[in-house]
mmCIF file of C-alpha atoms in Angstrom:
data_model
loop_
_atom_site.group_PDB
_atom_site.id
_atom_site.type_symbol
_atom_site.label_atom_id
_atom_site.label_comp_id
_atom_site.label_asym_id
_atom_site.label_seq_id
_atom_site.Cartn_x
_atom_site.Cartn_y
_atom_site.Cartn_z
ATOM 1 C CA MET A 1 0.038 -0.049 -0.001
ATOM 2 C CA ASP A 2 1.443 3.390 -1.110
ATOM 3 C CA ILE A 3 -0.125 6.009 1.220
ATOM 4 C CA LEU A 4 1.208 8.953 -0.826
ATOM 5 C CA ASN A 5 -0.383 7.556 -4.055
ATOM 6 C CA ASP A 6 -3.543 6.569 -2.236
ATOM 7 C CA GLU A 7 -3.942 10.138 -0.843
ATOM 8 C CA TYR A 8 -3.278 11.589 -4.302
ATOM 9 C CA TYR A 9 -6.055 9.484 -5.920
ATOM 10 C CA MET A 10 -8.502 9.959 -3.032
ATOM 11 C CA ASN A 11 -8.044 13.718 -3.222
ATOM 12 C CA LEU A 12 -8.915 13.523 -6.938
ATOM 13 C CA ALA A 13 -12.052 11.581 -6.022
ATOM 14 C CA LEU A 14 -12.902 14.232 -3.330
ATOM 15 C CA GLU A 15 -12.500 16.939 -5.917
ATOM 16 C CA LEU A 16 -14.901 15.129 -8.259
ATOM 17 C CA ALA A 17 -17.487 14.854 -5.538
ATOM 18 C CA ARG A 18 -17.029 18.538 -4.526
ATOM 19 C CA LYS A 19 -17.997 19.665 -8.066
ATOM 20 C CA ALA A 20 -21.385 18.042 -7.674
ATOM 21 C CA GLN A 21 -22.396 19.763 -4.422
ATOM 22 C CA GLY A 22 -25.956 21.121 -4.721
ATOM 23 C CA GLN A 23 -26.969 18.808 -7.521
ATOM 24 C CA THR A 24 -27.709 15.445 -5.671
ATOM 25 C CA GLY A 25 -30.711 16.479 -3.584
ATOM 26 C CA ILE A 26 -30.956 14.293 -0.473
ATOM 27 C CA ASN A 27 -28.345 11.986 -1.790
ATOM 28 C CA PRO A 28 -24.627 12.283 -0.815
ATOM 29 C CA VAL A 29 -21.962 13.704 -3.100
ATOM 30 C CA VAL A 30 -19.477 10.860 -4.069
ATOM 31 C CA GLY A 31 -16.443 10.658 -6.310
ATOM 32 C CA CYS A 32 -14.697 7.578 -7.599
ATOM 33 C CA VAL A 33 -11.367 7.090 -9.414
ATOM 34 C CA ILE A 34 -10.284 3.784 -10.638
ATOM 35 C CA VAL A 35 -6.513 3.119 -11.120
ATOM 36 C CA ARG A 36 -4.690 0.229 -12.710
ATOM 37 C CA GLU A 37 -0.916 -0.138 -12.863
ATOM 38 C CA GLY A 38 -0.378 3.612 -12.078
ATOM 39 C CA ARG A 39 -2.920 4.804 -14.709
ATOM 40 C CA ILE A 40 -6.287 6.356 -14.129
ATOM 41 C CA VAL A 41 -8.695 4.197 -16.224
ATOM 42 C CA GLY A 42 -12.003 5.497 -14.911
ATOM 43 C CA VAL A 43 -13.451 8.491 -13.054
ATOM 44 C CA GLY A 44 -17.007 9.245 -11.967
ATOM 45 C CA THR A 45 -19.266 11.247 -9.835
ATOM 46 C CA HIS A 46 -22.761 11.159 -8.679
ATOM 47 C CA LEU A 47 -24.560 13.874 -10.639
ATOM 48 C CA LYS A 48 -28.271 13.617 -9.712
ATOM 49 C CA ARG A 49 -30.586 11.631 -7.467
ATOM 50 C CA GLY A 50 -31.882 8.595 -9.298
ATOM 51 C CA THR A 51 -29.010 8.412 -11.758
ATOM 52 C CA GLY A 52 -25.916 6.248 -11.734
ATOM 53 C CA HIS A 53 -23.598 6.488 -8.742
ATOM 54 C CA ALA A 54 -19.958 7.496 -8.903
ATOM 55 C CA GLU A 55 -18.748 3.908 -9.062
ATOM 56 C CA VAL A 56 -21.063 3.116 -12.028
ATOM 57 C CA HIS A 57 -19.747 6.007 -14.154
ATOM 58 C CA ALA A 58 -16.095 5.168 -13.237
ATOM 59 C CA LEU A 59 -16.617 1.469 -14.024
ATOM 60 C CA ARG A 60 -18.260 2.269 -17.333
ATOM 61 C CA MET A 61 -15.291 4.323 -18.383
ATOM 62 C CA ALA A 62 -12.769 1.723 -17.181
ATOM 63 C CA GLY A 63 -14.415 -1.105 -18.945
ATOM 64 C CA GLU A 64 -12.326 -4.322 -18.882
ATOM 65 C CA GLU A 65 -9.439 -2.483 -17.307
ATOM 66 C CA ALA A 66 -11.253 -2.362 -14.063
ATOM 67 C CA GLU A 67 -10.184 -6.033 -13.453
ATOM 68 C CA GLY A 68 -7.311 -6.043 -10.953
ATOM 69 C CA ALA A 69 -7.603 -2.266 -10.382
ATOM 70 C CA THR A 70 -7.993 -0.228 -7.332
ATOM 71 C CA ALA A 71 -11.122 1.851 -6.831
ATOM 72 C CA TYR A 72 -10.899 5.054 -4.564
ATOM 73 C CA VAL A 73 -14.314 6.032 -3.443
ATOM 74 C CA THR A 74 -15.259 8.932 -1.106
ATOM 75 C CA LEU A 75 -18.168 7.132 0.458
ATOM 76 C CA GLU A 76 -18.720 3.441 1.128
ATOM 77 C CA PRO A 77 -20.295 1.733 -1.836
ATOM 78 C CA CYS A 78 -24.038 1.104 -1.318
ATOM 79 C CA SER A 79 -25.162 -2.466 -0.715
ATOM 80 C CA HIS A 80 -28.970 -2.029 -1.084
ATOM 81 C CA TYR A 81 -31.481 -1.652 -3.916
ATOM 82 C CA GLY A 82 -32.829 1.891 -4.084
ATOM 83 C CA LYS A 83 -33.354 3.976 -7.182
ATOM 84 C CA THR A 84 -30.204 2.242 -8.576
ATOM 85 C CA PRO A 85 -28.650 -1.231 -8.000
ATOM 86 C CA PRO A 86 -26.046 -1.714 -5.248
ATOM 87 C CA CYS A 87 -22.525 -0.376 -6.200
ATOM 88 C CA CYS A 88 -20.576 -3.018 -4.214
ATOM 89 C CA GLU A 89 -22.067 -5.629 -6.612
ATOM 90 C CA ARG A 90 -20.991 -3.700 -9.616
ATOM 91 C CA LEU A 91 -17.414 -3.541 -8.168
ATOM 92 C CA ILE A 92 -17.429 -7.291 -7.454
ATOM 93 C CA GLU A 93 -18.635 -7.992 -11.062
ATOM 94 C CA ALA A 94 -15.977 -5.879 -12.399
ATOM 95 C CA LYS A 95 -13.307 -7.859 -10.419
ATOM 96 C CA VAL A 96 -11.532 -4.904 -8.927
ATOM 97 C CA ARG A 97 -8.623 -6.060 -6.607
ATOM 98 C CA ARG A 98 -8.843 -3.373 -3.973
ATOM 99 C CA VAL A 99 -11.210 -0.680 -2.845
ATOM 100 C CA VAL A 100 -10.134 2.459 -0.767
ATOM 101 C CA VAL A 101 -13.052 4.130 1.017
ATOM 102 C CA ALA A 102 -12.818 7.506 2.590
ATOM 103 C CA ALA A 103 -15.779 7.282 4.954
ATOM 104 C CA GLN A 104 -18.459 4.692 6.000
ATOM 105 C CA ASP A 105 -21.965 5.463 4.913
ATOM 106 C CA PRO A 106 -24.165 6.538 7.901
ATOM 107 C CA ASN A 107 -27.289 5.454 6.043
ATOM 108 C CA PRO A 108 -28.834 2.612 8.163
ATOM 109 C CA LEU A 109 -29.397 0.565 4.947
ATOM 110 C CA VAL A 110 -25.644 0.577 4.216
ATOM 111 C CA ALA A 111 -23.643 1.364 7.430
ATOM 112 C CA GLY A 112 -20.741 -1.105 6.896
ATOM 113 C CA ARG A 113 -22.712 -3.671 4.785
ATOM 114 C CA GLY A 114 -21.116 -2.527 1.620
ATOM 115 C CA ILE A 115 -17.606 -2.817 3.107
ATOM 116 C CA ALA A 116 -18.414 -6.319 4.550
ATOM 117 C CA ARG A 117 -19.830 -7.506 1.296
ATOM 118 C CA LEU A 118 -16.692 -6.547 -0.740
ATOM 119 C CA ARG A 119 -14.529 -8.276 1.956
ATOM 120 C CA GLU A 120 -16.670 -11.441 1.614
ATOM 121 C CA GLU A 121 -15.636 -11.688 -2.051
ATOM 122 C CA GLY A 122 -12.064 -11.463 -1.034
ATOM 123 C CA ILE A 123 -11.522 -7.716 -2.125
ATOM 124 C CA ASP A 124 -8.971 -5.833 -0.096
ATOM 125 C CA VAL A 125 -10.661 -2.959 1.561
ATOM 126 C CA THR A 126 -9.138 0.121 3.261
ATOM 127 C CA VAL A 127 -11.330 2.455 5.155
ATOM 128 C CA GLY A 128 -10.759 5.981 6.540
ATOM 129 C CA LEU A 129 -8.279 7.699 4.191
ATOM 130 C CA LEU A 130 -9.187 11.418 4.223
ATOM 131 C CA GLY A 131 -12.422 10.440 5.987
ATOM 132 C CA GLU A 132 -12.820 13.815 7.708
ATOM 133 C CA GLN A 133 -13.008 15.614 4.259
ATOM 134 C CA SER A 134 -15.634 13.213 3.044
ATOM 135 C CA THR A 135 -17.663 13.475 6.158
ATOM 136 C CA LEU A 136 -17.618 17.296 6.120
ATOM 137 C CA MET A 137 -18.566 17.369 2.435
ATOM 138 C CA ASN A 138 -21.584 15.329 3.205
ATOM 139 C CA GLU A 139 -22.560 16.844 6.605
ATOM 140 C CA LYS A 140 -25.985 17.699 5.177
ATOM 141 C CA PHE A 141 -26.644 14.215 4.025
ATOM 142 C CA ASN A 142 -25.265 12.671 7.221
ATOM 143 C CA LYS A 143 -27.826 14.530 9.374
ATOM 144 C CA TYR A 144 -30.763 14.017 7.105
ATOM 145 C CA ILE A 145 -30.202 10.298 6.543
ATOM 146 C CA THR A 146 -29.920 9.567 10.273
ATOM 147 C CA THR A 147 -32.709 11.937 11.645
ATOM 148 C CA LYS A 148 -34.966 12.785 8.536
ATOM 149 C CA LEU A 149 -34.596 16.365 9.621
ATOM 150 C CA PRO A 150 -32.980 19.058 7.318
ATOM 151 C CA PHE A 151 -29.456 20.293 8.024
ATOM 152 C CA VAL A 152 -29.851 24.034 8.731
ATOM 153 C CA THR A 153 -27.149 26.552 7.899
ATOM 154 C CA LEU A 154 -27.809 30.104 9.233
ATOM 155 C CA LYS A 155 -26.164 32.708 7.022
ATOM 156 C CA THR A 156 -26.244 36.472 7.884
ATOM 157 C CA ALA A 157 -24.450 39.591 6.983
ATOM 158 C CA SER A 158 -24.009 42.366 9.491
ATOM 159 C CA THR A 159 -21.789 45.370 10.357
ATOM 160 C CA LEU A 160 -19.126 44.945 13.098
ATOM 161 C CA ASP A 161 -21.704 46.183 15.638
ATOM 162 C CA GLY A 162 -24.033 43.368 14.659
ATOM 163 C CA LYS A 163 -26.567 45.357 12.621
ATOM 164 C CA ILE A 164 -28.158 43.741 9.541
ATOM 165 C CA ALA A 165 -29.747 47.093 8.518
ATOM 166 C CA SER A 166 -29.673 50.770 9.383
ATOM 167 C CA ARG A 167 -32.333 52.221 11.738
ATOM 168 C CA THR A 168 -34.344 53.137 8.577
ATOM 169 C CA GLY A 169 -34.261 49.550 7.415
ATOM 170 C CA ASP A 170 -31.764 50.121 4.485
ATOM 171 C CA SER A 171 -29.651 46.984 4.018
ATOM 172 C CA ARG A 172 -28.213 47.434 0.538
ATOM 173 C CA TRP A 173 -25.458 46.556 0.697
ATOM 174 C CA VAL A 174 -24.145 45.466 4.044
ATOM 175 C CA THR A 175 -21.402 43.376 2.495
ATOM 176 C CA GLY A 176 -19.521 43.624 -0.723
ATOM 177 C CA ALA A 177 -19.702 41.713 -4.098
ATOM 178 C CA ALA A 178 -17.375 38.968 -3.142
ATOM 179 C CA ALA A 179 -19.371 37.961 -0.026
ATOM 180 C CA ARG A 180 -22.693 38.251 -2.017
ATOM 181 C CA GLU A 181 -21.437 35.952 -4.793
ATOM 182 C CA GLN A 182 -20.414 33.385 -2.054
ATOM 183 C CA VAL A 183 -24.021 33.509 -0.699
ATOM 184 C CA HIS A 184 -25.467 32.569 -4.091
ATOM 185 C CA THR A 185 -23.122 29.605 -4.111
ATOM 186 C CA LEU A 186 -24.415 28.658 -0.527
ATOM 187 C CA ARG A 187 -27.965 28.861 -1.971
ATOM 188 C CA HIS A 188 -26.996 26.486 -4.681
ATOM 189 C CA GLN A 189 -25.604 24.059 -2.174
ATOM 190 C CA HIS A 190 -28.806 23.830 -0.172
ATOM 191 C CA GLU A 191 -32.240 22.406 -1.158
ATOM 192 C CA GLY A 192 -34.245 25.109 0.510
ATOM 193 C CA ILE A 193 -33.731 28.738 1.470
ATOM 194 C CA MET A 194 -35.782 30.082 4.415
ATOM 195 C CA VAL A 195 -36.707 33.592 5.393
ATOM 196 C CA GLY A 196 -39.325 35.231 7.616
ATOM 197 C CA ILE A 197 -42.361 37.198 6.308
ATOM 198 C CA GLY A 198 -40.830 40.242 7.594
ATOM 199 C CA THR A 199 -37.940 39.988 5.163
ATOM 200 C CA VAL A 200 -40.340 39.360 2.210
ATOM 201 C CA LEU A 201 -42.432 42.431 3.145
ATOM 202 C CA ALA A 202 -39.366 44.644 3.471
ATOM 203 C CA ASP A 203 -37.300 43.571 0.497
ATOM 204 C CA ASP A 204 -39.492 41.599 -1.923
ATOM 205 C CA PRO A 205 -36.620 39.298 -2.608
ATOM 206 C CA GLN A 206 -36.636 36.745 -5.509
ATOM 207 C CA LEU A 207 -34.739 34.270 -3.313
ATOM 208 C CA THR A 208 -32.929 32.655 -6.331
ATOM 209 C CA THR A 209 -29.338 32.049 -7.383
ATOM 210 C CA ARG A 210 -27.717 34.466 -9.741
ATOM 211 C CA ALA A 211 -27.408 33.510 -13.345
ATOM 212 C CA SER A 212 -23.642 33.869 -13.035
ATOM 213 C CA VAL A 213 -23.467 30.856 -10.625
ATOM 214 C CA ASP A 214 -25.354 28.610 -13.164
ATOM 215 C CA ALA A 215 -27.072 26.774 -10.385
ATOM 216 C CA ILE A 216 -30.204 24.976 -9.386
ATOM 217 C CA ASP A 217 -32.643 27.286 -7.476
ATOM 218 C CA PRO A 218 -33.649 26.033 -4.018
ATOM 219 C CA VAL A 219 -37.024 25.734 -2.625
ATOM 220 C CA ARG A 220 -38.160 29.044 -1.150
ATOM 221 C CA ILE A 221 -39.549 28.550 2.269
ATOM 222 C CA ILE A 222 -41.323 31.508 3.984
ATOM 223 C CA VAL A 223 -42.286 31.530 7.646
ATOM 224 C CA ASP A 224 -45.571 33.350 7.658
ATOM 225 C CA SER A 225 -47.767 32.516 10.611
ATOM 226 C CA ARG A 226 -50.666 34.697 9.628
ATOM 227 C CA LEU A 227 -50.284 34.387 5.838
ATOM 228 C CA ARG A 228 -49.558 38.050 5.198
ATOM 229 C CA LEU A 229 -47.613 37.122 2.020
ATOM 230 C CA PRO A 230 -48.852 39.441 -0.815
ATOM 231 C CA LEU A 231 -50.046 37.682 -3.853
ATOM 232 C CA GLU A 232 -47.940 40.101 -5.928
ATOM 233 C CA ALA A 233 -44.620 39.244 -4.143
ATOM 234 C CA ARG A 234 -41.971 37.891 -6.367
ATOM 235 C CA VAL A 235 -41.759 34.684 -4.561
ATOM 236 C CA VAL A 236 -45.377 34.153 -5.599
ATOM 237 C CA THR A 237 -45.335 35.473 -9.148
ATOM 238 C CA ASP A 238 -41.902 34.126 -10.161
ATOM 239 C CA ARG A 239 -42.541 30.413 -10.959
ATOM 240 C CA SER A 240 -38.813 29.652 -11.702
ATOM 241 C CA ALA A 241 -38.537 28.075 -8.231
ATOM 242 C CA ARG A 242 -40.892 26.378 -5.855
ATOM 243 C CA THR A 243 -42.294 28.276 -2.876
ATOM 244 C CA VAL A 244 -43.601 26.745 0.378
ATOM 245 C CA VAL A 245 -45.202 28.812 3.073
ATOM 246 C CA LEU A 246 -45.127 27.761 6.764
ATOM 247 C CA ALA A 247 -48.299 29.071 8.531
ATOM 248 C CA ALA A 248 -50.068 28.614 11.848
ATOM 249 C CA GLU A 249 -53.463 26.728 11.967
ATOM 250 C CA SER A 250 -55.211 30.087 12.792
ATOM 251 C CA ALA A 251 -54.184 31.697 9.488
ATOM 252 C CA ASP A 252 -56.997 32.982 7.163
ATOM 253 C CA PRO A 253 -58.273 30.087 5.149
ATOM 254 C CA ASP A 254 -59.315 32.274 2.286
ATOM 255 C CA LYS A 255 -55.834 33.730 1.908
ATOM 256 C CA ARG A 256 -54.535 30.043 2.056
ATOM 257 C CA ARG A 257 -56.667 29.135 -0.839
ATOM 258 C CA ALA A 258 -55.657 32.257 -2.736
ATOM 259 C CA LEU A 259 -51.982 31.489 -2.303
ATOM 260 C CA GLU A 260 -52.509 27.780 -3.305
ATOM 261 C CA ALA A 261 -54.360 28.934 -6.407
ATOM 262 C CA ALA A 262 -51.287 31.054 -7.321
ATOM 263 C CA GLY A 263 -49.070 27.930 -7.009
ATOM 264 C CA VAL A 264 -47.808 28.296 -3.456
ATOM 265 C CA GLU A 265 -47.665 25.258 -1.221
ATOM 266 C CA VAL A 266 -49.008 26.172 2.256
ATOM 267 C CA VAL A 267 -47.896 23.900 5.168
ATOM 268 C CA ILE A 268 -49.664 24.263 8.630
ATOM 269 C CA CYS A 269 -47.274 23.893 11.390
ATOM 270 C CA GLY A 270 -48.657 23.874 14.934
ATOM 271 C CA SER A 271 -52.087 24.455 16.462
ATOM 272 C CA GLY A 272 -51.357 27.953 17.994
ATOM 273 C CA GLY A 273 -51.027 31.359 16.576
ATOM 274 C CA GLN A 274 -47.289 31.018 15.609
ATOM 275 C CA VAL A 275 -45.584 28.521 13.472
ATOM 276 C CA ASP A 276 -44.216 25.650 15.594
ATOM 277 C CA LEU A 277 -40.560 25.581 14.260
ATOM 278 C CA PRO A 278 -39.580 22.090 15.376
ATOM 279 C CA GLU A 279 -42.726 20.732 13.754
ATOM 280 C CA ALA A 280 -41.863 22.772 10.654
ATOM 281 C CA MET A 281 -38.426 21.118 10.378
ATOM 282 C CA LYS A 282 -40.022 17.714 10.747
ATOM 283 C CA LYS A 283 -42.496 18.480 7.984
ATOM 284 C CA LEU A 284 -39.883 19.898 5.616
ATOM 285 C CA GLY A 285 -37.808 16.740 6.168
ATOM 286 C CA GLU A 286 -40.914 14.532 5.302
ATOM 287 C CA MET A 287 -41.003 16.672 2.133
ATOM 288 C CA GLU A 288 -37.462 15.444 1.377
ATOM 289 C CA ILE A 289 -35.999 18.798 1.765
ATOM 290 C CA GLY A 290 -32.711 17.695 3.333
ATOM 291 C CA SER A 291 -30.811 21.114 3.800
ATOM 292 C CA ILE A 292 -31.871 24.581 4.403
ATOM 293 C CA LEU A 293 -30.092 27.924 4.229
ATOM 294 C CA LEU A 294 -31.648 30.230 6.813
ATOM 295 C CA GLU A 295 -31.419 33.917 5.708
ATOM 296 C CA GLY A 296 -33.952 35.295 8.211
ATOM 297 C CA GLY A 297 -34.057 38.537 10.055
ATOM 298 C CA GLY A 298 -33.169 38.894 13.766
ATOM 299 C CA LYS A 299 -36.432 37.492 15.077
ATOM 300 C CA LEU A 300 -36.527 34.173 12.941
ATOM 301 C CA ASN A 301 -32.717 33.775 13.510
ATOM 302 C CA GLY A 302 -33.216 34.178 17.292
ATOM 303 C CA ALA A 303 -36.148 31.780 17.394
ATOM 304 C CA MET A 304 -34.244 29.113 15.478
ATOM 305 C CA LEU A 305 -31.128 29.459 17.555
ATOM 306 C CA GLU A 306 -33.063 29.439 20.832
ATOM 307 C CA ALA A 307 -34.898 26.266 19.623
ATOM 308 C CA GLY A 308 -31.560 24.610 19.028
ATOM 309 C CA LEU A 309 -32.499 23.987 15.298
ATOM 310 C CA ILE A 310 -29.421 25.456 13.687
ATOM 311 C CA ASP A 311 -26.508 23.150 12.643
ATOM 312 C CA LYS A 312 -24.046 25.574 11.132
ATOM 313 C CA ILE A 313 -23.556 29.305 11.250
ATOM 314 C CA VAL A 314 -21.922 31.440 8.615
ATOM 315 C CA LEU A 315 -21.498 35.106 9.685
ATOM 316 C CA TYR A 316 -20.326 37.785 7.222
ATOM 317 C CA TYR A 317 -19.042 40.975 8.865
ATOM 318 C CA ALA A 318 -18.490 44.144 6.967
ATOM 319 C CA ALA A 319 -15.823 46.432 8.180
ATOM 320 C CA LYS A 320 -18.545 49.113 8.975
ATOM 321 C CA ILE A 321 -20.127 50.469 12.230
ATOM 322 C CA ILE A 322 -23.617 51.873 11.621
ATOM 323 C CA GLY A 323 -25.001 52.139 15.184
ATOM 324 C CA GLY A 324 -28.639 52.930 16.014
ATOM 325 C CA GLN A 325 -30.514 51.616 19.025
ATOM 326 C CA GLU A 326 -33.510 50.766 16.627
ATOM 327 C CA ALA A 327 -31.281 49.221 13.968
ATOM 328 C CA PRO A 328 -32.175 45.494 13.608
ATOM 329 C CA GLY A 329 -29.594 43.026 14.882
ATOM 330 C CA THR A 330 -28.509 39.593 13.849
ATOM 331 C CA PHE A 331 -30.436 37.826 16.532
ATOM 332 C CA THR A 332 -33.441 39.080 18.339
ATOM 333 C CA PHE A 333 -34.647 37.016 21.235
ATOM 334 C CA GLU A 334 -34.925 37.300 25.087
ATOM 335 C CA GLY A 335 -31.469 35.940 25.508
ATOM 336 C CA PHE A 336 -29.730 33.841 28.087
ATOM 337 C CA GLU A 337 -29.351 34.971 31.769
ATOM 338 C CA ARG A 338 -25.847 33.771 32.141
ATOM 339 C CA MET A 339 -22.807 33.957 29.857
ATOM 340 C CA ALA A 340 -22.215 30.286 30.624
ATOM 341 C CA ASP A 341 -25.562 29.545 28.922
ATOM 342 C CA ALA A 342 -24.585 31.462 25.629
ATOM 343 C CA VAL A 343 -24.536 29.443 22.345
ATOM 344 C CA ARG A 344 -20.921 28.419 21.865
ATOM 345 C CA LEU A 345 -19.465 27.823 18.437
ATOM 346 C CA GLU A 346 -16.954 24.917 17.798
ATOM 347 C CA ARG A 347 -14.804 24.141 14.728
ATOM 348 C CA VAL A 348 -14.581 27.784 14.007
ATOM 349 C CA SER A 349 -12.877 29.201 10.828
ATOM 350 C CA VAL A 350 -12.276 32.663 9.724
ATOM 351 C CA GLU A 351 -11.504 33.800 6.196
ATOM 352 C CA MET A 352 -11.709 36.973 4.065
ATOM 353 C CA ALA A 353 -14.462 37.446 1.369
ATOM 354 C CA GLY A 354 -13.162 40.367 -0.506
ATOM 355 C CA GLU A 355 -13.102 43.129 2.027
ATOM 356 C CA ASP A 356 -15.430 41.279 4.425
ATOM 357 C CA ILE A 357 -14.849 38.745 7.148
ATOM 358 C CA CYS A 358 -16.499 35.367 7.117
ATOM 359 C CA VAL A 359 -16.789 33.434 10.399
ATOM 360 C CA THR A 360 -18.054 29.807 10.278
ATOM 361 C CA GLY A 361 -18.775 27.544 13.118
ATOM 362 C CA TYR A 362 -21.133 24.879 14.583
ATOM 363 C CA PRO A 363 -23.246 25.416 17.663
ATOM 364 C CA ALA A 364 -21.948 23.095 20.248
ATOM 365 C CA ASN A 365 -25.329 22.612 21.959
ATOM 366 C CA ARG A 366 -27.545 22.229 18.842
ATOM 367 C CA LYS A 367 -30.321 19.591 18.778
ATOM 368 C CA GLN A 368 -30.319 16.576 16.593
#
């Protein structure tokens, strides 16, 4: 076993998988590289749910040269029949000699069975090479497949003093072009984008990705307890993307019918006067929306944070100070009584996005 060569080929497989982020729906992103006698004879990546997996594309390219070769796969080959046949059987039929797997599949239908099946047939299997990279790349899939709840990434942009708009409500633009372009890529990498009705009423956003990103538009999710969403709002009139509105049971039934007639999906969450956010996450998961980018205002951000429903936080800070006691902030909720109870971020990273600062971290006390 040549560790240096193994890492080289696995890095290629990881890069193939990375290119498909945002295309596979609730499926994982997976890359595969097949090598025989020091030559790459096949490469593949999973491109879309319901289509061939990475191993299938790579084996098809390799043809007869797959026999006796080594397959580098970023995620354990599946062992069950789903929308496509099991990949471990395809590798066995192709008579590969060795399989190097970055990470075990957390899917209960697989969870080590693919690896065991390959070993049953005498194939040499190595597991764990660059596994952290594969696991991080599939963090959305890993949560959804084990909990059936969407992975929620909160993204917000603010000034250094934590304001997402001025005291008059002006928010164009808090951050620069580089940060805004990154946000459109983030949208592409999530299946849904969620905002509160306040954001829609204030800005009338389209909530799609820019044409320059050449991306699939996510489902637009509006938290609107009382169904105040105007029928002329762009998220209603623009049919280029699907729109789902989360409402309370007490919402006006006539408005609900009008929105549904306009093509909007209305989902009732909770029996009170406010949307029950944990129930909303469960229902969105049942709708097979496996990942959500939360771009809410302070109130929705605060409610989601307080409920422990946020998995990842991406904070963009502009090098600006705007002040204003009435200016809206990033998080608006009652807050915790003690500093010890504050939401602590772990695995924190900091990088520049043009002239803006991007801080990324994971709430240590989030719910699963």
